[in-house]
Amino acid sequence: MADNSSLVGNEPLYLLMNDLVTVVQLLVIIFFSINLLLIITFFQKECFYTTTRYILFAVTLLSDSLVLFLSDVLAILTRFNIPIHVCLCVIICVVVIVYITVTPVTLTAMTLERYVAVCMPLHHGELCSTRNTINCILIIHALSSVPSIFIFSTFFGSASLKFFTKYQLCSVEIFMIYLWQQHLRSAIYQLQFLIMCIILAFSYVKIMKVAKAASGEDKQSSRKGLRTVALHGFQLLLCLIQLWCPFIESALFHIDFVVFNNVRYFNYIVFYLTPRCLSPLIYGLRDEIFFHALKSYLSFGLYKGNLI
């Protein structure tokens, strides 16, 4: 009798979670489709894939799309308690951890590009050449790989071979065997984001000084650069909060799995989906050239706006 009443009492929560899963899937499909559309638009014109800020924008779109897809798969598996082989889980988690970090690091690189464009316009062409941009992308991926290298190297050194033959609910938390591993991950993330915040603050102050001293078109360009850097700062703030989510979830994982599941879905919507819908708005819609190219593509070339 007690078990039946418990099931009945939990039924509204179960239905609510199912509705939440449906909403999340719709959001993922919408954001993924928008990103795909912007990526296709990016390859329509040569000026986009030869210009630093648009190349870095494309990197954020690709990394966000990959994270959206893989993290959604993990969320569905966790929601319906579907275990997968540990080796497959390792591969998925490595990719997710790397590309979760790629987005904020790329945003920092985009902030530096705006700083060079506004404060060092004579050197912008040289410093932001296509070759330097490719090198920058390689550096971004190298820096973004640091957390996963530390996390999984400590895991491989601590876990038994038997563990790799098991099927588990896939989550990064299962690779945190000892408490010191969580502290190490926290230290790496905090150091990375402290450096990013310093770069962001430095760029904002420098651009603001130029904006105050400029006049006419230069002043307008500087103010636009300030707004872009401020929006990047908001994105980085959301990404910073996102990095604290695993520590909260890790504590709940060992206390109450139902609460862990619910909190994880809330964090996923607010701190994973939201930052990944801002990049299309900042560069896909606010950027005049890209916006006109997008309208032209959607109208099958009938729209003839301010296209380069």
PDB file of C-alpha atoms in Angstrom:
ATOM      1  CA  MET A   1       0.000   0.000   0.000  1.00  0.00           C
ATOM      2  CA  ALA A   2       2.775   2.416   0.929  1.00  0.00           C
ATOM      3  CA  ASP A   3       4.604   1.742  -2.312  1.00  0.00           C
ATOM      4  CA  ASN A   4       1.472   2.388  -4.409  1.00  0.00           C
ATOM      5  CA  SER A   5       0.709   5.675  -2.663  1.00  0.00           C
ATOM      6  CA  SER A   6       4.312   6.672  -3.169  1.00  0.00           C
ATOM      7  CA  LEU A   7       4.008   6.045  -6.872  1.00  0.00           C
ATOM      8  CA  VAL A   8       0.773   8.024  -7.073  1.00  0.00           C
ATOM      9  CA  GLY A   9       2.317  10.890  -5.115  1.00  0.00           C
ATOM     10  CA  ASN A  10       5.304  10.991  -7.427  1.00  0.00           C
ATOM     11  CA  GLU A  11       3.235  10.821 -10.610  1.00  0.00           C
ATOM     12  CA  PRO A  12       2.794  14.636 -11.008  1.00  0.00           C
ATOM     13  CA  LEU A  13       6.575  15.064 -10.616  1.00  0.00           C
ATOM     14  CA  TYR A  14       7.180  12.307 -13.163  1.00  0.00           C
ATOM     15  CA  LEU A  15       4.771  13.945 -15.647  1.00  0.00           C
ATOM     16  CA  LEU A  16       6.387  17.342 -15.015  1.00  0.00           C
ATOM     17  CA  MET A  17       9.832  15.900 -15.752  1.00  0.00           C
ATOM     18  CA  ASN A  18       8.526  14.325 -18.975  1.00  0.00           C
ATOM     19  CA  ASP A  19       7.124  17.720 -20.027  1.00  0.00           C
ATOM     20  CA  LEU A  20      10.474  19.312 -19.169  1.00  0.00           C
ATOM     21  CA  VAL A  21      12.303  16.735 -21.290  1.00  0.00           C
ATOM     22  CA  THR A  22       9.995  17.592 -24.222  1.00  0.00           C
ATOM     23  CA  VAL A  23      10.620  21.339 -23.782  1.00  0.00           C
ATOM     24  CA  VAL A  24      14.382  20.782 -23.652  1.00  0.00           C
ATOM     25  CA  GLN A  25      14.280  18.731 -26.857  1.00  0.00           C
ATOM     26  CA  LEU A  26      12.384  21.512 -28.627  1.00  0.00           C
ATOM     27  CA  LEU A  27      14.893  24.120 -27.428  1.00  0.00           C
ATOM     28  CA  VAL A  28      17.844  21.972 -28.512  1.00  0.00           C
ATOM     29  CA  ILE A  29      16.303  21.431 -31.966  1.00  0.00           C
ATOM     30  CA  ILE A  30      15.624  25.177 -32.358  1.00  0.00           C
ATOM     31  CA  PHE A  31      19.116  26.294 -31.252  1.00  0.00           C
ATOM     32  CA  PHE A  32      20.806  23.522 -33.232  1.00  0.00           C
ATOM     33  CA  SER A  33      18.853  24.504 -36.379  1.00  0.00           C
ATOM     34  CA  ILE A  34      19.734  28.194 -35.929  1.00  0.00           C
ATOM     35  CA  ASN A  35      23.418  27.326 -35.495  1.00  0.00           C
ATOM     36  CA  LEU A  36      23.338  25.089 -38.578  1.00  0.00           C
ATOM     37  CA  LEU A  37      21.727  27.881 -40.598  1.00  0.00           C
ATOM     38  CA  LEU A  38      24.402  30.365 -39.481  1.00  0.00           C
ATOM     39  CA  ILE A  39      27.202  27.896 -40.252  1.00  0.00           C
ATOM     40  CA  ILE A  40      25.819  27.428 -43.790  1.00  0.00           C
ATOM     41  CA  THR A  41      25.605  31.233 -44.176  1.00  0.00           C
ATOM     42  CA  PHE A  42      29.222  31.541 -42.994  1.00  0.00           C
ATOM     43  CA  PHE A  43      30.413  29.419 -45.943  1.00  0.00           C
ATOM     44  CA  GLN A  44      28.365  31.387 -48.495  1.00  0.00           C
ATOM     45  CA  LYS A  45      30.759  34.342 -48.745  1.00  0.00           C
ATOM     46  CA  GLU A  46      34.543  34.456 -48.932  1.00  0.00           C
ATOM     47  CA  CYS A  47      34.782  37.530 -46.700  1.00  0.00           C
ATOM     48  CA  PHE A  48      33.471  35.467 -43.764  1.00  0.00           C
ATOM     49  CA  TYR A  49      35.980  32.614 -43.852  1.00  0.00           C
ATOM     50  CA  THR A  50      38.899  35.006 -44.454  1.00  0.00           C
ATOM     51  CA  THR A  51      38.045  37.417 -41.601  1.00  0.00           C
ATOM     52  CA  THR A  52      39.193  36.638 -38.045  1.00  0.00           C
ATOM     53  CA  ARG A  53      36.061  37.602 -36.122  1.00  0.00           C
ATOM     54  CA  TYR A  54      33.795  35.561 -38.415  1.00  0.00           C
ATOM     55  CA  ILE A  55      36.127  32.537 -38.307  1.00  0.00           C
ATOM     56  CA  LEU A  56      36.127  32.637 -34.502  1.00  0.00           C
ATOM     57  CA  PHE A  57      32.354  33.077 -34.578  1.00  0.00           C
ATOM     58  CA  ALA A  58      32.100  29.900 -36.681  1.00  0.00           C
ATOM     59  CA  VAL A  59      34.293  28.079 -34.119  1.00  0.00           C
ATOM     60  CA  THR A  60      31.835  29.005 -31.339  1.00  0.00           C
ATOM     61  CA  LEU A  61      28.893  27.845 -33.480  1.00  0.00           C
ATOM     62  CA  LEU A  62      30.528  24.481 -34.197  1.00  0.00           C
ATOM     63  CA  SER A  63      31.604  23.914 -30.580  1.00  0.00           C
ATOM     64  CA  ASP A  64      28.201  24.985 -29.228  1.00  0.00           C
ATOM     65  CA  SER A  65      26.402  22.679 -31.680  1.00  0.00           C
ATOM     66  CA  LEU A  66      28.580  19.732 -30.676  1.00  0.00           C
ATOM     67  CA  VAL A  67      28.056  20.428 -26.965  1.00  0.00           C
ATOM     68  CA  LEU A  68      24.300  20.840 -27.477  1.00  0.00           C
ATOM     69  CA  PHE A  69      24.039  17.480 -29.204  1.00  0.00           C
ATOM     70  CA  LEU A  70      26.277  15.421 -26.901  1.00  0.00           C
ATOM     71  CA  SER A  71      25.104  16.993 -23.631  1.00  0.00           C
ATOM     72  CA  ASP A  72      21.502  16.450 -24.711  1.00  0.00           C
ATOM     73  CA  VAL A  73      22.271  12.774 -25.360  1.00  0.00           C
ATOM     74  CA  LEU A  74      23.797  12.496 -21.866  1.00  0.00           C
ATOM     75  CA  ALA A  75      20.810  14.291 -20.312  1.00  0.00           C
ATOM     76  CA  ILE A  76      18.370  11.872 -21.988  1.00  0.00           C
ATOM     77  CA  LEU A  77      20.393   8.824 -20.911  1.00  0.00           C
ATOM     78  CA  THR A  78      20.508  10.086 -17.320  1.00  0.00           C
ATOM     79  CA  ARG A  79      16.815  11.007 -17.297  1.00  0.00           C
ATOM     80  CA  PHE A  80      15.717   7.526 -18.388  1.00  0.00           C
ATOM     81  CA  ASN A  81      18.437   5.685 -16.400  1.00  0.00           C
ATOM     82  CA  ILE A  82      20.094   4.148 -19.477  1.00  0.00           C
ATOM     83  CA  PRO A  83      23.650   2.934 -18.740  1.00  0.00           C
ATOM     84  CA  ILE A  84      26.332   2.836 -21.445  1.00  0.00           C
ATOM     85  CA  HIS A  85      29.786   1.255 -21.631  1.00  0.00           C
ATOM     86  CA  VAL A  86      32.388   3.182 -19.635  1.00  0.00           C
ATOM     87  CA  CYS A  87      34.786   3.427 -22.612  1.00  0.00           C
ATOM     88  CA  LEU A  88      32.090   5.106 -24.721  1.00  0.00           C
ATOM     89  CA  CYS A  89      31.257   7.389 -21.796  1.00  0.00           C
ATOM     90  CA  VAL A  90      34.937   8.413 -21.553  1.00  0.00           C
ATOM     91  CA  ILE A  91      35.008   9.426 -25.238  1.00  0.00           C
ATOM     92  CA  ILE A  92      31.768  11.440 -24.970  1.00  0.00           C
ATOM     93  CA  CYS A  93      32.830  13.185 -21.746  1.00  0.00           C
ATOM     94  CA  VAL A  94      36.278  14.086 -23.122  1.00  0.00           C
ATOM     95  CA  VAL A  95      34.694  15.767 -26.164  1.00  0.00           C
ATOM     96  CA  VAL A  96      32.060  17.558 -24.049  1.00  0.00           C
ATOM     97  CA  ILE A  97      34.612  18.855 -21.497  1.00  0.00           C
ATOM     98  CA  VAL A  98      36.946  20.096 -24.244  1.00  0.00           C
ATOM     99  CA  TYR A  99      34.240  21.891 -26.222  1.00  0.00           C
ATOM    100  CA  ILE A 100      32.503  23.334 -23.179  1.00  0.00           C
ATOM    101  CA  THR A 101      35.817  25.133 -22.580  1.00  0.00           C
ATOM    102  CA  VAL A 102      36.376  26.001 -26.265  1.00  0.00           C
ATOM    103  CA  THR A 103      33.462  28.466 -26.283  1.00  0.00           C
ATOM    104  CA  PRO A 104      34.645  30.764 -23.420  1.00  0.00           C
ATOM    105  CA  VAL A 105      38.279  30.608 -24.610  1.00  0.00           C
ATOM    106  CA  THR A 106      37.138  31.557 -28.139  1.00  0.00           C
ATOM    107  CA  LEU A 107      35.046  34.409 -26.688  1.00  0.00           C
ATOM    108  CA  THR A 108      38.209  35.670 -24.997  1.00  0.00           C
ATOM    109  CA  ALA A 109      40.052  35.503 -28.341  1.00  0.00           C
ATOM    110  CA  MET A 110      37.187  37.424 -29.978  1.00  0.00           C
ATOM    111  CA  THR A 111      37.461  40.060 -27.246  1.00  0.00           C
ATOM    112  CA  LEU A 112      41.179  40.444 -27.990  1.00  0.00           C
ATOM    113  CA  GLU A 113      40.361  40.765 -31.707  1.00  0.00           C
ATOM    114  CA  ARG A 114      37.983  43.647 -30.911  1.00  0.00           C
ATOM    115  CA  TYR A 115      40.699  45.240 -28.744  1.00  0.00           C
ATOM    116  CA  VAL A 116      43.201  45.069 -31.624  1.00  0.00           C
ATOM    117  CA  ALA A 117      40.609  46.381 -34.134  1.00  0.00           C
ATOM    118  CA  VAL A 118      39.691  49.397 -31.976  1.00  0.00           C
ATOM    119  CA  CYS A 119      42.950  50.200 -30.151  1.00  0.00           C
ATOM    120  CA  MET A 120      45.543  49.036 -32.720  1.00  0.00           C
ATOM    121  CA  PRO A 121      43.806  49.481 -36.106  1.00  0.00           C
ATOM    122  CA  LEU A 122      47.065  49.863 -38.059  1.00  0.00           C
ATOM    123  CA  HIS A 123      48.287  46.446 -36.855  1.00  0.00           C
ATOM    124  CA  HIS A 124      44.912  44.674 -37.146  1.00  0.00           C
ATOM    125  CA  GLY A 125      45.518  43.292 -40.652  1.00  0.00           C
ATOM    126  CA  GLU A 126      48.900  41.864 -39.691  1.00  0.00           C
ATOM    127  CA  LEU A 127      47.967  40.435 -36.281  1.00  0.00           C
ATOM    128  CA  CYS A 128      44.591  39.072 -37.384  1.00  0.00           C
ATOM    129  CA  SER A 129      45.627  37.427 -40.643  1.00  0.00           C
ATOM    130  CA  THR A 130      44.056  34.127 -41.705  1.00  0.00           C
ATOM    131  CA  ARG A 131      47.248  32.221 -40.848  1.00  0.00           C
ATOM    132  CA  ASN A 132      47.404  33.731 -37.349  1.00  0.00           C
ATOM    133  CA  THR A 133      43.722  32.939 -36.878  1.00  0.00           C
ATOM    134  CA  ILE A 134      44.316  29.246 -37.685  1.00  0.00           C
ATOM    135  CA  ASN A 135      47.189  29.222 -35.177  1.00  0.00           C
ATOM    136  CA  CYS A 136      44.894  30.908 -32.662  1.00  0.00           C
ATOM    137  CA  ILE A 137      42.274  28.150 -33.131  1.00  0.00           C
ATOM    138  CA  LEU A 138      44.929  25.494 -32.470  1.00  0.00           C
ATOM    139  CA  ILE A 139      45.995  27.326 -29.289  1.00  0.00           C
ATOM    140  CA  ILE A 140      42.320  27.591 -28.222  1.00  0.00           C
ATOM    141  CA  HIS A 141      41.888  23.807 -28.533  1.00  0.00           C
ATOM    142  CA  ALA A 142      45.183  23.140 -26.744  1.00  0.00           C
ATOM    143  CA  LEU A 143      44.181  25.346 -23.791  1.00  0.00           C
ATOM    144  CA  SER A 144      40.673  23.853 -23.756  1.00  0.00           C
ATOM    145  CA  SER A 145      42.118  20.331 -23.551  1.00  0.00           C
ATOM    146  CA  VAL A 146      43.971  21.039 -20.289  1.00  0.00           C
ATOM    147  CA  PRO A 147      41.025  20.278 -17.919  1.00  0.00           C
ATOM    148  CA  SER A 148      40.160  16.981 -19.641  1.00  0.00           C
ATOM    149  CA  ILE A 149      43.846  15.928 -19.691  1.00  0.00           C
ATOM    150  CA  PHE A 150      44.134  16.413 -15.927  1.00  0.00           C
ATOM    151  CA  ILE A 151      40.725  14.874 -15.156  1.00  0.00           C
ATOM    152  CA  PHE A 152      41.195  11.720 -17.187  1.00  0.00           C
ATOM    153  CA  SER A 153      44.918  11.209 -16.581  1.00  0.00           C
ATOM    154  CA  THR A 154      44.211  11.131 -12.820  1.00  0.00           C
ATOM    155  CA  PHE A 155      41.226   8.833 -13.461  1.00  0.00           C
ATOM    156  CA  PHE A 156      43.225   6.383 -15.605  1.00  0.00           C
ATOM    157  CA  GLY A 157      45.898   6.294 -12.917  1.00  0.00           C
ATOM    158  CA  SER A 158      43.353   5.588 -10.157  1.00  0.00           C
ATOM    159  CA  ALA A 159      40.702   3.305 -11.707  1.00  0.00           C
ATOM    160  CA  SER A 160      40.988  -0.473 -11.918  1.00  0.00           C
ATOM    161  CA  LEU A 161      40.859  -2.285 -15.275  1.00  0.00           C
ATOM    162  CA  LYS A 162      37.612  -3.960 -14.177  1.00  0.00           C
ATOM    163  CA  PHE A 163      35.893  -0.555 -14.074  1.00  0.00           C
ATOM    164  CA  PHE A 164      36.365  -0.158 -17.859  1.00  0.00           C
ATOM    165  CA  THR A 165      34.277  -3.284 -18.523  1.00  0.00           C
ATOM    166  CA  LYS A 166      31.215  -1.939 -16.686  1.00  0.00           C
ATOM    167  CA  TYR A 167      28.078  -0.179 -17.901  1.00  0.00           C
ATOM    168  CA  GLN A 168      27.306   3.048 -16.038  1.00  0.00           C
ATOM    169  CA  LEU A 169      25.015   6.053 -16.174  1.00  0.00           C
ATOM    170  CA  CYS A 170      27.286   8.412 -18.076  1.00  0.00           C
ATOM    171  CA  SER A 171      28.364  11.459 -16.102  1.00  0.00           C
ATOM    172  CA  VAL A 172      31.687  13.200 -15.460  1.00  0.00           C
ATOM    173  CA  GLU A 173      31.103  12.542 -11.739  1.00  0.00           C
ATOM    174  CA  ILE A 174      31.789   8.808 -12.134  1.00  0.00           C
ATOM    175  CA  PHE A 175      35.397   9.657 -13.071  1.00  0.00           C
ATOM    176  CA  MET A 176      35.900  11.619  -9.833  1.00  0.00           C
ATOM    177  CA  ILE A 177      37.027   8.740  -7.628  1.00  0.00           C
ATOM    178  CA  TYR A 178      38.747  10.889  -4.987  1.00  0.00           C
ATOM    179  CA  LEU A 179      37.825  14.271  -3.535  1.00  0.00           C
ATOM    180  CA  TRP A 180      41.194  15.766  -4.518  1.00  0.00           C
ATOM    181  CA  GLN A 181      40.303  15.167  -8.188  1.00  0.00           C
ATOM    182  CA  GLN A 182      37.302  17.487  -7.816  1.00  0.00           C
ATOM    183  CA  HIS A 183      39.502  20.096  -6.111  1.00  0.00           C
ATOM    184  CA  LEU A 184      42.053  19.822  -8.933  1.00  0.00           C
ATOM    185  CA  ARG A 185      39.341  20.298 -11.573  1.00  0.00           C
ATOM    186  CA  SER A 186      37.983  23.296  -9.667  1.00  0.00           C
ATOM    187  CA  ALA A 187      41.457  24.874  -9.414  1.00  0.00           C
ATOM    188  CA  ILE A 188      42.111  24.474 -13.176  1.00  0.00           C
ATOM    189  CA  TYR A 189      38.749  25.970 -14.143  1.00  0.00           C
ATOM    190  CA  GLN A 190      39.082  28.885 -11.721  1.00  0.00           C
ATOM    191  CA  LEU A 191      42.586  29.697 -12.958  1.00  0.00           C
ATOM    192  CA  GLN A 192      41.429  29.626 -16.587  1.00  0.00           C
ATOM    193  CA  PHE A 193      38.473  31.890 -15.937  1.00  0.00           C
ATOM    194  CA  LEU A 194      40.469  34.287 -13.782  1.00  0.00           C
ATOM    195  CA  ILE A 195      42.825  34.795 -16.751  1.00  0.00           C
ATOM    196  CA  MET A 196      39.844  35.213 -19.118  1.00  0.00           C
ATOM    197  CA  CYS A 197      38.199  37.786 -16.835  1.00  0.00           C
ATOM    198  CA  ILE A 198      41.453  39.775 -16.585  1.00  0.00           C
ATOM    199  CA  ILE A 199      41.769  39.826 -20.394  1.00  0.00           C
ATOM    200  CA  LEU A 200      38.102  40.862 -20.730  1.00  0.00           C
ATOM    201  CA  ALA A 201      38.432  43.668 -18.155  1.00  0.00           C
ATOM    202  CA  PHE A 202      41.705  44.909 -19.716  1.00  0.00           C
ATOM    203  CA  SER A 203      40.147  44.995 -23.218  1.00  0.00           C
ATOM    204  CA  TYR A 204      37.001  46.753 -21.989  1.00  0.00           C
ATOM    205  CA  VAL A 205      38.956  49.495 -20.176  1.00  0.00           C
ATOM    206  CA  LYS A 206      41.258  50.087 -23.164  1.00  0.00           C
ATOM    207  CA  ILE A 207      38.372  50.229 -25.663  1.00  0.00           C
ATOM    208  CA  MET A 208      36.452  52.569 -23.330  1.00  0.00           C
ATOM    209  CA  LYS A 209      39.416  54.971 -23.247  1.00  0.00           C
ATOM    210  CA  VAL A 210      39.580  54.980 -27.049  1.00  0.00           C
ATOM    211  CA  ALA A 211      35.799  55.504 -27.258  1.00  0.00           C
ATOM    212  CA  LYS A 212      36.009  58.592 -25.032  1.00  0.00           C
ATOM    213  CA  ALA A 213      38.845  60.099 -27.071  1.00  0.00           C
ATOM    214  CA  ALA A 214      37.391  59.220 -30.505  1.00  0.00           C
ATOM    215  CA  SER A 215      34.951  61.216 -32.621  1.00  0.00           C
ATOM    216  CA  GLY A 216      32.565  60.606 -35.535  1.00  0.00           C
ATOM    217  CA  GLU A 217      32.700  57.137 -37.095  1.00  0.00           C
ATOM    218  CA  ASP A 218      35.604  56.080 -34.864  1.00  0.00           C
ATOM    219  CA  LYS A 219      33.500  56.840 -31.772  1.00  0.00           C
ATOM    220  CA  GLN A 220      30.578  54.822 -33.139  1.00  0.00           C
ATOM    221  CA  SER A 221      32.872  51.895 -33.941  1.00  0.00           C
ATOM    222  CA  SER A 222      34.423  52.040 -30.465  1.00  0.00           C
ATOM    223  CA  ARG A 223      31.005  52.065 -28.781  1.00  0.00           C
ATOM    224  CA  LYS A 224      29.947  49.049 -30.838  1.00  0.00           C
ATOM    225  CA  GLY A 225      33.163  47.316 -29.755  1.00  0.00           C
ATOM    226  CA  LEU A 226      32.329  48.148 -26.120  1.00  0.00           C
ATOM    227  CA  ARG A 227      28.839  46.624 -26.439  1.00  0.00           C
ATOM    228  CA  THR A 228      30.272  43.484 -28.042  1.00  0.00           C
ATOM    229  CA  VAL A 229      32.879  43.068 -25.280  1.00  0.00           C
ATOM    230  CA  ALA A 230      30.152  43.619 -22.639  1.00  0.00           C
ATOM    231  CA  LEU A 231      28.010  40.890 -24.224  1.00  0.00           C
ATOM    232  CA  HIS A 232      31.037  38.578 -24.288  1.00  0.00           C
ATOM    233  CA  GLY A 233      31.458  39.350 -20.588  1.00  0.00           C
ATOM    234  CA  PHE A 234      27.847  38.303 -19.916  1.00  0.00           C
ATOM    235  CA  GLN A 235      28.415  35.060 -21.841  1.00  0.00           C
ATOM    236  CA  LEU A 236      31.600  34.379 -19.881  1.00  0.00           C
ATOM    237  CA  LEU A 237      29.704  34.988 -16.624  1.00  0.00           C
ATOM    238  CA  LEU A 238      27.131  32.349 -17.586  1.00  0.00           C
ATOM    239  CA  CYS A 239      29.940  29.976 -18.569  1.00  0.00           C
ATOM    240  CA  LEU A 240      31.645  30.633 -15.219  1.00  0.00           C
ATOM    241  CA  ILE A 241      28.435  29.794 -13.331  1.00  0.00           C
ATOM    242  CA  GLN A 242      28.099  26.718 -15.544  1.00  0.00           C
ATOM    243  CA  LEU A 243      31.450  25.435 -14.230  1.00  0.00           C
ATOM    244  CA  TRP A 244      30.083  25.434 -10.676  1.00  0.00           C
ATOM    245  CA  CYS A 245      27.129  23.242 -11.675  1.00  0.00           C
ATOM    246  CA  PRO A 246      29.111  19.944 -11.659  1.00  0.00           C
ATOM    247  CA  PHE A 247      30.216  20.542  -8.051  1.00  0.00           C
ATOM    248  CA  ILE A 248      26.608  21.059  -6.903  1.00  0.00           C
ATOM    249  CA  GLU A 249      25.451  18.077  -8.950  1.00  0.00           C
ATOM    250  CA  SER A 250      28.298  15.915  -7.636  1.00  0.00           C
ATOM    251  CA  ALA A 251      27.168  16.521  -4.041  1.00  0.00           C
ATOM    252  CA  LEU A 252      23.531  15.735  -4.901  1.00  0.00           C
ATOM    253  CA  PHE A 253      24.557  12.629  -6.883  1.00  0.00           C
ATOM    254  CA  HIS A 254      25.519  10.879  -3.610  1.00  0.00           C
ATOM    255  CA  ILE A 255      22.538  12.217  -1.604  1.00  0.00           C
ATOM    256  CA  ASP A 256      19.362  11.989  -3.696  1.00  0.00           C
ATOM    257  CA  PHE A 257      19.351  10.835  -7.319  1.00  0.00           C
ATOM    258  CA  VAL A 258      15.862  12.282  -8.061  1.00  0.00           C
ATOM    259  CA  VAL A 259      16.911  15.748  -6.828  1.00  0.00           C
ATOM    260  CA  PHE A 260      20.205  15.368  -8.741  1.00  0.00           C
ATOM    261  CA  ASN A 261      18.246  14.619 -11.932  1.00  0.00           C
ATOM    262  CA  ASN A 262      15.930  17.636 -11.497  1.00  0.00           C
ATOM    263  CA  VAL A 263      18.709  20.084 -10.601  1.00  0.00           C
ATOM    264  CA  ARG A 264      20.806  18.833 -13.504  1.00  0.00           C
ATOM    265  CA  TYR A 265      18.003  19.558 -15.956  1.00  0.00           C
ATOM    266  CA  PHE A 266      17.495  23.045 -14.506  1.00  0.00           C
ATOM    267  CA  ASN A 267      21.241  23.783 -14.799  1.00  0.00           C
ATOM    268  CA  TYR A 268      21.267  22.397 -18.334  1.00  0.00           C
ATOM    269  CA  ILE A 269      18.502  24.767 -19.477  1.00  0.00           C
ATOM    270  CA  VAL A 270      19.761  27.916 -17.713  1.00  0.00           C
ATOM    271  CA  PHE A 271      23.553  27.580 -17.901  1.00  0.00           C
ATOM    272  CA  TYR A 272      24.132  25.315 -20.920  1.00  0.00           C
ATOM    273  CA  LEU A 273      21.392  26.247 -23.392  1.00  0.00           C
ATOM    274  CA  THR A 274      21.157  29.988 -22.638  1.00  0.00           C
ATOM    275  CA  PRO A 275      24.837  30.937 -23.278  1.00  0.00           C
ATOM    276  CA  ARG A 276      24.738  28.937 -26.518  1.00  0.00           C
ATOM    277  CA  CYS A 277      21.839  30.946 -27.906  1.00  0.00           C
ATOM    278  CA  LEU A 278      23.626  34.271 -27.316  1.00  0.00           C
ATOM    279  CA  SER A 279      26.402  33.806 -29.898  1.00  0.00           C
ATOM    280  CA  PRO A 280      23.929  33.724 -32.826  1.00  0.00           C
ATOM    281  CA  LEU A 281      22.311  36.904 -31.459  1.00  0.00           C
ATOM    282  CA  ILE A 282      25.604  38.765 -30.947  1.00  0.00           C
ATOM    283  CA  TYR A 283      27.232  37.986 -34.283  1.00  0.00           C
ATOM    284  CA  GLY A 284      24.434  36.491 -36.367  1.00  0.00           C
ATOM    285  CA  LEU A 285      21.919  39.309 -35.907  1.00  0.00           C
ATOM    286  CA  ARG A 286      23.842  42.307 -34.512  1.00  0.00           C
ATOM    287  CA  ASP A 287      26.519  42.146 -37.211  1.00  0.00           C
ATOM    288  CA  GLU A 288      25.118  44.037 -40.196  1.00  0.00           C
ATOM    289  CA  ILE A 289      27.124  42.233 -42.905  1.00  0.00           C
ATOM    290  CA  PHE A 290      26.350  38.772 -41.578  1.00  0.00           C
ATOM    291  CA  PHE A 291      22.677  39.660 -41.032  1.00  0.00           C
ATOM    292  CA  HIS A 292      22.271  40.804 -44.651  1.00  0.00           C
ATOM    293  CA  ALA A 293      24.012  37.639 -45.880  1.00  0.00           C
ATOM    294  CA  LEU A 294      21.640  35.564 -43.738  1.00  0.00           C
ATOM    295  CA  LYS A 295      18.597  37.369 -45.155  1.00  0.00           C
ATOM    296  CA  SER A 296      19.923  36.858 -48.675  1.00  0.00           C
ATOM    297  CA  TYR A 297      20.398  33.121 -48.059  1.00  0.00           C
ATOM    298  CA  LEU A 298      16.928  32.721 -46.512  1.00  0.00           C
ATOM    299  CA  SER A 299      15.333  34.553 -49.452  1.00  0.00           C
ATOM    300  CA  PHE A 300      17.251  32.342 -51.955  1.00  0.00           C
ATOM    301  CA  GLY A 301      19.226  35.352 -53.216  1.00  0.00           C
ATOM    302  CA  LEU A 302      16.176  37.570 -53.827  1.00  0.00           C
ATOM    303  CA  TYR A 303      17.197  39.971 -51.049  1.00  0.00           C
ATOM    304  CA  LYS A 304      19.904  42.411 -52.214  1.00  0.00           C
ATOM    305  CA  GLY A 305      21.011  44.283 -49.118  1.00  0.00           C
ATOM    306  CA  ASN A 306      24.393  45.637 -48.067  1.00  0.00           C
ATOM    307  CA  LEU A 307      26.399  42.606 -49.155  1.00  0.00           C
ATOM    308  CA  ILE A 308      30.126  42.650 -49.729  1.00  0.00           C
TER     309      ILE A 308
END
